[in-house]
Amino acid sequence: MRPLTALLFAAFVLPFALAGCSGSGTLMMPAEEFAGHVADVMVDQEKIPRPIVTCGDKPIAIVENATVHCFFSATETPTVLYDSVTTISNVKGADFHIVTKVDAEPQPAE
C-alpha cells in the first residue's frame, strides 16, 4: 500500500460519459458525484485504496478549462487535508476528461 503522499505530484486523466444531459445547456454534476470520479481516477491509475475526496456542495459545471478545487485525505487520516485542482477539458457533448494535481503539503491544521 502506498501512502497518499506518494501520489501528490501525480496527474490523473480519465474520460467520463454523463447520461441524461440536455444537448444545448451546460452540463452540471453534483459535487459529490464529481468527487467520486476524481477518486476513481486515483484508484484506477495509482492502484491505491480509495481516498476521501470532497469538492464542496455546489453542482459542478462541466465546461472546457473549468477548474475545481477539492480536498483529498486518506481514510486512515481523514483530518489531514491536501488541496487539489482538477481541470476539465475535451468537453464534447457528454464526454470530458479531467486532470487533477494534488498539493505536495497538507493544509495547516486548524
Coordinates of C-alpha atoms in Angstrom, one line a residue:
M1 CA 0.0 0.0 0.0
R2 CA 1.4 3.4 -1.0
P3 CA 0.6 6.3 1.2
L4 CA -1.4 9.3 -0.1
T5 CA 1.7 11.4 0.0
A6 CA 3.4 9.3 -2.7
L7 CA 0.7 10.5 -5.2
L8 CA 0.9 14.2 -4.6
F9 CA 2.8 15.1 -7.7
A10 CA 0.8 12.8 -10.0
A11 CA -1.7 14.0 -12.6
F12 CA -4.8 11.9 -13.3
V13 CA -6.7 11.8 -16.5
L14 CA -9.9 9.8 -17.2
P15 CA -12.8 10.3 -19.7
F16 CA -16.3 10.3 -18.3
A17 CA -19.6 10.0 -20.0
L18 CA -22.6 11.6 -18.4
A19 CA -26.1 10.2 -19.0
G20 CA -29.3 12.2 -19.3
C21 CA -27.9 15.5 -20.3
S22 CA -29.5 18.1 -22.5
G23 CA -28.0 18.8 -25.9
S24 CA -27.5 22.6 -25.6
G25 CA -27.1 23.6 -21.9
T26 CA -24.1 23.5 -19.7
L27 CA -23.7 20.0 -18.1
M28 CA -24.0 20.1 -14.3
M29 CA -22.8 17.3 -12.0
P30 CA -23.4 17.1 -8.2
A31 CA -20.2 17.9 -6.3
E32 CA -20.3 14.5 -4.5
E33 CA -20.5 12.7 -7.8
F34 CA -17.7 14.7 -9.3
A35 CA -15.6 14.0 -6.2
G36 CA -16.3 10.3 -6.8
H37 CA -15.0 10.5 -10.3
V38 CA -11.8 12.2 -9.1
A39 CA -11.3 9.5 -6.5
D40 CA -11.9 6.8 -9.2
V41 CA -9.1 8.2 -11.3
M42 CA -6.7 8.0 -8.4
V43 CA -7.7 4.4 -7.6
D44 CA -7.6 3.3 -11.3
Q45 CA -4.3 4.9 -12.1
E46 CA -2.3 4.5 -8.9
K47 CA -3.8 1.2 -7.6
I48 CA -4.3 2.7 -4.1
P49 CA -7.1 2.5 -1.5
R50 CA -9.9 4.9 -2.3
P51 CA -9.1 8.4 -0.9
I52 CA -11.7 10.7 0.6
V53 CA -12.4 13.5 -1.9
T54 CA -14.6 16.5 -1.2
C55 CA -15.4 19.2 -3.8
G56 CA -17.8 21.4 -1.9
D57 CA -21.6 21.3 -2.0
K58 CA -22.5 23.2 -5.2
P59 CA -23.0 21.4 -8.6
I60 CA -20.0 21.4 -10.9
A61 CA -20.4 22.9 -14.4
I62 CA -18.7 20.6 -16.9
V63 CA -17.2 23.3 -19.2
E64 CA -13.9 23.5 -21.1
N65 CA -11.0 24.6 -19.0
A66 CA -13.0 24.9 -15.8
T67 CA -11.1 24.3 -12.6
V68 CA -12.5 22.7 -9.5
H69 CA -10.8 22.8 -6.1
C70 CA -11.2 19.7 -4.0
F71 CA -9.7 18.3 -0.8
F72 CA -8.1 14.8 -0.6
S73 CA -7.4 12.8 2.5
A74 CA -6.7 9.1 3.4
T75 CA -9.2 7.1 5.3
E76 CA -6.6 6.4 7.9
T77 CA -6.1 10.2 8.5
P78 CA -9.3 12.0 7.4
T79 CA -8.4 15.2 9.1
V80 CA -5.1 15.7 7.2
L81 CA -6.3 17.5 4.0
Y82 CA -4.5 18.1 0.8
D83 CA -5.7 20.8 -1.6
S84 CA -6.1 19.9 -5.3
V85 CA -7.1 21.5 -8.5
T86 CA -9.0 19.5 -11.2
T87 CA -9.1 20.9 -14.7
I88 CA -11.9 19.8 -17.0
S89 CA -11.0 19.5 -20.7
N90 CA -12.0 17.9 -24.0
V91 CA -15.7 18.5 -23.3
K92 CA -17.6 17.1 -26.3
G93 CA -21.3 16.8 -25.5
A94 CA -21.5 14.4 -22.5
D95 CA -17.8 13.3 -22.7
F96 CA -15.0 15.0 -20.9
H97 CA -11.5 14.5 -19.4
I98 CA -10.2 15.6 -16.0
V99 CA -6.6 16.2 -14.8
T100 CA -6.1 16.6 -11.1
K101 CA -3.0 18.0 -9.4
V102 CA -2.7 17.5 -5.6
D103 CA -0.6 19.7 -3.4
A104 CA 2.6 18.2 -2.0
E105 CA 2.0 19.5 1.5
P106 CA -1.2 19.2 3.6
Q107 CA -3.3 22.1 4.7
P108 CA -2.2 23.7 8.0
A109 CA -4.1 22.2 11.0
E110 CA -6.7 24.4 12.4

